[in-house]
Amino acid sequence: QRAVHPDRFGQRPLKEQSYSEQHSSLINKAYQTLLNPLSRGLYLLELNGVEPAQETDSDADSAFLMEIMEINEKLAEPKNEDSLEEIETLIKVKQDELTEEVTAAFERDDLQEAKKLLAKMKYFANLEDKLKKKKIPS
Amino acid sequence: RQVVDHYENPRNVGSLDRNAKNVGTGLVGAPACGDVMKLQVEVDENGKIVDARFKTFGCGSAIASSSLATEWVKGKTVDEALKIKNTDIAKELCLPPVKLHCSMLAEDAIKAALADYKLKQDPNKEESEKKA
């Protein structure tokens, strides 16, 4: 970014300015992708030629789906700050656990397992977003 | 417009008693977008679906698809309901291509609920199928 940031190209010809913007934007995108464990994991899958999970989850994962449903239902209830904090902690703990499991799966080259775990992470990422929205005072 | 209508005024939101013998519960998830959908049906002694409820956490199209699904299954027999295709749901709601998977999720939810109902009617069959 030090090399391509648009602020350093203000005086340069337009073509160079455009390059700097594009590269800068790309670098930001790459950084954000790698920073977040879920997007990083999905990118790693992609690099290894494995497509992320597309098919509907149902019977095999019913216990997991029920857990996600329950957390969603709790979030949907109008509540106070304390219970929101509880839910936030729970989600964070689960995400950290899953991140560790995904890391282990990649380390032993178990891409199919990584794929399954990343699908689970997606549900928690959604919950995290919903919780953040709830915290914004309306 | 239908999508917005089903999203703002979803029909049949709620739950049925999942422990009741004549209630089938389908719980499905879309890993790509992290949406979860629960669809339940209550079936009478003639094999006709008399009530249906859903709870969906996800995008507007997913909510609309499951809302429409509960409307459609009511009054149908179990076998008729199994014929509902995601393409019909998508067409009715005019879903754009990127949201077609939402209608698929609704179709899967219907099938899961009906499969659960059937299983409950014939636990012996499940036992023998498991052993086989």
Short mmCIF file of C-alpha atoms in Angstrom, two decimals:
data_model
loop_
_atom_site.label_atom_id
_atom_site.label_comp_id
_atom_site.label_asym_id
_atom_site.label_seq_id
_atom_site.Cartn_x
_atom_site.Cartn_y
_atom_site.Cartn_z
CA GLN A 1 0.00 0.00 0.00
CA ARG A 2 2.87 2.30 0.66
CA ALA A 3 3.88 1.83 -2.93
CA VAL A 4 0.49 2.16 -4.61
CA HIS A 5 -1.70 4.29 -2.36
CA PRO A 6 -3.61 6.88 -4.40
CA ASP A 7 -2.43 9.72 -2.16
CA ARG A 8 1.03 9.25 -3.59
CA PHE A 9 -0.21 9.52 -7.15
CA GLY A 10 -2.11 12.78 -7.04
CA GLN A 11 0.41 14.51 -9.27
CA ARG A 12 0.98 11.63 -11.67
CA PRO A 13 -0.63 11.18 -15.09
CA LEU A 14 -4.23 9.89 -15.02
CA LYS A 15 -3.27 6.44 -16.30
CA GLU A 16 -0.94 5.93 -13.36
CA GLN A 17 -3.59 7.28 -11.02
CA SER A 18 -6.04 4.72 -12.30
CA TYR A 19 -3.50 1.89 -11.85
CA SER A 20 -2.80 3.04 -8.33
CA GLU A 21 -6.51 3.07 -7.49
CA GLN A 22 -7.06 -0.38 -8.92
CA HIS A 23 -4.07 -1.90 -7.22
CA SER A 24 -4.82 -0.18 -3.97
CA SER A 25 -8.37 -1.44 -4.04
CA LEU A 26 -7.20 -4.94 -4.87
CA ILE A 27 -4.71 -4.91 -2.05
CA ASN A 28 -7.40 -3.82 0.39
CA LYS A 29 -9.68 -6.56 -0.82
CA ALA A 30 -6.93 -9.15 -0.55
CA TYR A 31 -6.04 -8.00 2.94
CA GLN A 32 -9.66 -8.14 4.13
CA THR A 33 -10.07 -11.59 2.61
CA LEU A 34 -7.03 -12.94 4.36
CA LEU A 35 -7.77 -11.23 7.63
CA ASN A 36 -11.13 -12.89 8.19
CA PRO A 37 -10.84 -16.63 8.98
CA LEU A 38 -13.97 -17.56 7.05
CA SER A 39 -13.07 -15.74 3.84
CA ARG A 40 -9.48 -16.88 4.22
CA GLY A 41 -10.58 -20.49 4.56
CA LEU A 42 -12.92 -20.25 1.57
CA TYR A 43 -10.13 -18.72 -0.48
CA LEU A 44 -7.80 -21.57 0.49
CA LEU A 45 -10.43 -24.04 -0.65
CA GLU A 46 -10.68 -22.20 -3.94
CA LEU A 47 -6.91 -22.28 -4.40
CA ASN A 48 -7.06 -26.03 -3.92
CA GLY A 49 -9.77 -26.42 -6.51
CA VAL A 50 -12.49 -27.29 -3.99
CA GLU A 51 -15.84 -25.58 -4.35
CA PRO A 52 -17.50 -24.32 -1.18
CA ALA A 53 -20.56 -26.27 -0.01
CA GLN A 54 -23.59 -25.60 -2.20
CA GLU A 55 -26.07 -28.32 -1.35
CA THR A 56 -28.77 -27.89 1.24
CA ASP A 57 -27.85 -29.08 4.72
CA SER A 58 -30.53 -31.21 6.27
CA ASP A 59 -30.75 -34.50 8.12
CA ALA A 60 -27.11 -35.11 8.83
CA ASP A 61 -26.72 -31.76 10.48
CA SER A 62 -30.06 -31.41 12.24
CA ALA A 63 -28.52 -30.98 15.70
CA PHE A 64 -26.28 -28.22 14.41
CA LEU A 65 -29.11 -26.53 12.49
CA MET A 66 -31.30 -26.64 15.58
CA GLU A 67 -28.58 -24.90 17.54
CA ILE A 68 -28.38 -22.17 14.88
CA MET A 69 -32.18 -21.86 14.88
CA GLU A 70 -32.24 -21.45 18.65
CA ILE A 71 -29.61 -18.73 18.65
CA ASN A 72 -31.48 -16.94 15.86
CA GLU A 73 -34.69 -17.13 17.85
CA LYS A 74 -33.00 -15.74 20.95
CA LEU A 75 -31.59 -12.88 18.90
CA ALA A 76 -35.00 -12.14 17.47
CA GLU A 77 -36.48 -11.64 20.92
CA PRO A 78 -36.41 -8.07 22.19
CA LYS A 79 -33.98 -8.27 25.07
CA ASN A 80 -31.52 -6.45 27.24
CA GLU A 81 -27.81 -5.92 26.96
CA ASP A 82 -26.82 -8.76 29.27
CA SER A 83 -28.37 -11.51 27.23
CA LEU A 84 -26.98 -10.00 24.05
CA GLU A 85 -23.54 -10.17 25.63
CA GLU A 86 -24.11 -13.81 26.52
CA ILE A 87 -25.06 -14.62 22.95
CA GLU A 88 -22.11 -12.63 21.65
CA THR A 89 -19.72 -14.62 23.83
CA LEU A 90 -21.28 -17.88 22.74
CA ILE A 91 -20.94 -17.01 19.07
CA LYS A 92 -17.34 -15.91 19.54
CA VAL A 93 -16.43 -19.12 21.36
CA LYS A 94 -17.99 -21.22 18.62
CA GLN A 95 -16.23 -19.25 15.90
CA ASP A 96 -12.87 -19.63 17.62
CA GLU A 97 -13.43 -23.38 18.01
CA LEU A 98 -14.38 -23.76 14.37
CA THR A 99 -11.40 -21.67 13.24
CA GLU A 100 -9.08 -24.01 15.14
CA GLU A 101 -10.76 -27.06 13.63
CA VAL A 102 -10.53 -25.63 10.13
CA THR A 103 -6.85 -24.85 10.62
CA ALA A 104 -6.23 -28.41 11.76
CA ALA A 105 -8.14 -29.78 8.78
CA PHE A 106 -6.09 -27.74 6.31
CA GLU A 107 -2.88 -28.75 8.03
CA ARG A 108 -3.60 -32.41 7.49
CA ASP A 109 -4.90 -31.71 3.98
CA ASP A 110 -8.44 -32.80 4.80
CA LEU A 111 -10.15 -30.42 2.39
CA GLN A 112 -13.57 -32.06 2.59
CA GLU A 113 -13.63 -31.63 6.35
CA ALA A 114 -12.44 -28.03 5.97
CA LYS A 115 -15.30 -27.47 3.52
CA LYS A 116 -17.87 -28.79 6.01
CA LEU A 117 -16.48 -26.73 8.85
CA LEU A 118 -16.38 -23.57 6.76
CA ALA A 119 -20.06 -24.07 5.95
CA LYS A 120 -20.75 -24.11 9.69
CA MET A 121 -18.69 -20.97 10.12
CA LYS A 122 -20.90 -19.22 7.60
CA TYR A 123 -23.95 -19.68 9.80
CA PHE A 124 -22.10 -18.20 12.75
CA ALA A 125 -20.78 -15.32 10.66
CA ASN A 126 -24.39 -14.47 9.80
CA LEU A 127 -25.32 -14.58 13.48
CA GLU A 128 -22.41 -12.30 14.27
CA ASP A 129 -23.66 -9.77 11.69
CA LYS A 130 -27.19 -9.90 13.07
CA LEU A 131 -25.93 -9.34 16.56
CA LYS A 132 -23.87 -6.35 15.46
CA LYS A 133 -26.96 -4.86 13.84
CA LYS A 134 -28.91 -5.40 17.03
CA LYS A 135 -26.32 -3.50 19.01
CA ILE A 136 -26.68 -0.39 16.90
CA PRO A 137 -29.18 1.82 18.69
CA SER A 138 -32.16 2.49 16.44
CA ARG B 1 -43.82 -7.22 -5.51
CA GLN B 2 -44.88 -10.64 -4.28
CA VAL B 3 -41.53 -11.12 -2.62
CA VAL B 4 -41.87 -7.86 -0.72
CA ASP B 5 -45.43 -8.76 0.25
CA HIS B 6 -44.45 -12.17 1.58
CA TYR B 7 -41.49 -10.60 3.34
CA GLU B 8 -43.41 -7.79 5.02
CA ASN B 9 -46.53 -9.84 5.67
CA PRO B 10 -45.34 -13.40 5.87
CA ARG B 11 -48.09 -15.90 6.32
CA ASN B 12 -47.94 -18.77 8.76
CA VAL B 13 -44.93 -17.75 10.80
CA GLY B 14 -44.61 -19.86 13.92
CA SER B 15 -44.32 -23.38 15.21
CA LEU B 16 -46.31 -26.55 15.56
CA ASP B 17 -45.74 -29.16 18.23
CA ARG B 18 -42.84 -31.13 16.84
CA ASN B 19 -43.60 -34.00 19.19
CA ALA B 20 -47.11 -34.51 17.85
CA LYS B 21 -47.37 -37.64 15.78
CA ASN B 22 -49.12 -35.94 12.90
CA VAL B 23 -46.65 -33.09 12.65
CA GLY B 24 -43.68 -33.29 10.32
CA THR B 25 -40.73 -30.98 10.87
CA GLY B 26 -38.16 -30.10 8.24
CA LEU B 27 -35.04 -28.16 9.22
CA VAL B 28 -32.73 -27.17 6.41
CA GLY B 29 -29.82 -24.82 5.87
CA ALA B 30 -28.10 -23.24 2.89
CA PRO B 31 -24.35 -23.38 3.48
CA ALA B 32 -23.54 -20.88 0.77
CA CYS B 33 -25.44 -18.04 2.39
CA GLY B 34 -25.99 -19.35 5.93
CA ASP B 35 -29.80 -19.17 5.79
CA VAL B 36 -31.79 -21.55 7.98
CA MET B 37 -35.37 -22.61 7.38
CA LYS B 38 -37.76 -24.63 9.52
CA LEU B 39 -41.00 -25.79 7.97
CA GLN B 40 -43.68 -27.80 9.76
CA VAL B 41 -46.83 -29.47 8.51
CA GLU B 42 -49.81 -30.89 10.36
CA VAL B 43 -51.45 -33.78 8.57
CA ASP B 44 -54.92 -35.16 9.26
CA GLU B 45 -55.98 -38.80 9.29
CA ASN B 46 -56.74 -38.65 5.56
CA GLY B 47 -53.19 -37.68 4.65
CA LYS B 48 -54.19 -34.08 3.97
CA ILE B 49 -52.09 -31.17 5.18
CA VAL B 50 -54.32 -29.02 7.35
CA ASP B 51 -51.80 -26.57 8.76
CA ALA B 52 -48.29 -25.39 8.03
CA ARG B 53 -45.88 -23.05 9.78
CA PHE B 54 -42.40 -21.81 9.10
CA LYS B 55 -39.53 -19.95 10.68
CA THR B 56 -36.82 -18.69 8.41
CA PHE B 57 -33.75 -16.68 9.23
CA GLY B 58 -32.22 -15.34 6.09
CA CYS B 59 -32.74 -13.09 3.13
CA GLY B 60 -36.10 -11.74 1.94
CA SER B 61 -36.29 -14.28 -0.87
CA ALA B 62 -35.80 -17.16 1.56
CA ILE B 63 -38.52 -15.82 3.85
CA ALA B 64 -40.87 -15.25 0.92
CA SER B 65 -40.18 -18.72 -0.51
CA SER B 66 -40.95 -20.47 2.75
CA SER B 67 -44.02 -18.28 3.35
CA LEU B 68 -45.35 -19.22 -0.09
CA ALA B 69 -44.47 -22.87 0.52
CA THR B 70 -46.62 -23.00 3.66
CA GLU B 71 -49.51 -21.43 1.75
CA TRP B 72 -49.20 -23.94 -1.07
CA VAL B 73 -48.99 -27.11 1.00
CA LYS B 74 -52.13 -26.36 2.95
CA GLY B 75 -55.00 -28.40 1.61
CA LYS B 76 -52.75 -30.70 -0.38
CA THR B 77 -52.15 -34.33 0.35
CA VAL B 78 -48.69 -35.43 1.33
CA ASP B 79 -48.04 -36.85 -2.12
CA GLU B 80 -49.32 -33.74 -3.88
CA ALA B 81 -47.12 -31.54 -1.72
CA LEU B 82 -44.08 -33.62 -2.64
CA LYS B 83 -44.59 -32.50 -6.22
CA ILE B 84 -44.02 -28.83 -5.46
CA LYS B 85 -40.90 -27.77 -7.32
CA ASN B 86 -38.57 -24.91 -6.54
CA THR B 87 -39.01 -23.65 -10.09
CA ASP B 88 -42.74 -23.12 -9.42
CA ILE B 89 -41.96 -21.14 -6.27
CA ALA B 90 -39.30 -19.09 -8.06
CA LYS B 91 -41.63 -18.36 -10.94
CA GLU B 92 -44.50 -17.31 -8.68
CA LEU B 93 -42.22 -14.91 -6.81
CA CYS B 94 -40.29 -13.84 -9.91
CA LEU B 95 -37.02 -14.62 -8.16
CA PRO B 96 -33.85 -13.44 -9.89
CA PRO B 97 -31.25 -16.11 -10.78
CA VAL B 98 -29.05 -15.31 -7.79
CA LYS B 99 -31.95 -16.13 -5.47
CA LEU B 100 -33.03 -19.40 -7.07
CA HIS B 101 -31.32 -21.35 -4.29
CA CYS B 102 -33.81 -19.82 -1.85
CA SER B 103 -36.69 -21.53 -3.64
CA MET B 104 -34.64 -24.74 -3.67
CA LEU B 105 -34.23 -24.43 0.08
CA ALA B 106 -38.02 -24.14 0.43
CA GLU B 107 -38.55 -27.24 -1.73
CA ASP B 108 -36.02 -29.14 0.39
CA ALA B 109 -37.74 -27.95 3.56
CA ILE B 110 -41.12 -29.23 2.32
CA LYS B 111 -39.58 -32.59 1.45
CA ALA B 112 -37.78 -32.82 4.79
CA ALA B 113 -40.97 -32.04 6.71
CA LEU B 114 -42.96 -34.64 4.77
CA ALA B 115 -40.21 -37.22 5.16
CA ASP B 116 -40.21 -36.59 8.90
CA TYR B 117 -44.01 -36.98 9.00
CA LYS B 118 -43.83 -40.26 7.07
CA LEU B 119 -41.13 -41.57 9.34
CA LYS B 120 -43.28 -40.88 12.38
CA GLN B 121 -46.20 -42.80 10.87
CA ASP B 122 -44.14 -45.89 10.30
CA PRO B 123 -41.30 -46.25 12.79
CA ASN B 124 -41.23 -50.00 12.19
CA LYS B 125 -40.47 -49.43 8.56
CA GLU B 126 -37.56 -47.20 9.54
CA GLU B 127 -36.24 -49.91 11.85
CA SER B 128 -36.29 -52.55 9.15
CA GLU B 129 -34.80 -50.16 6.62
CA LYS B 130 -31.99 -49.36 9.02
CA LYS B 131 -31.23 -53.01 9.58
CA ALA B 132 -31.26 -53.72 5.87
#
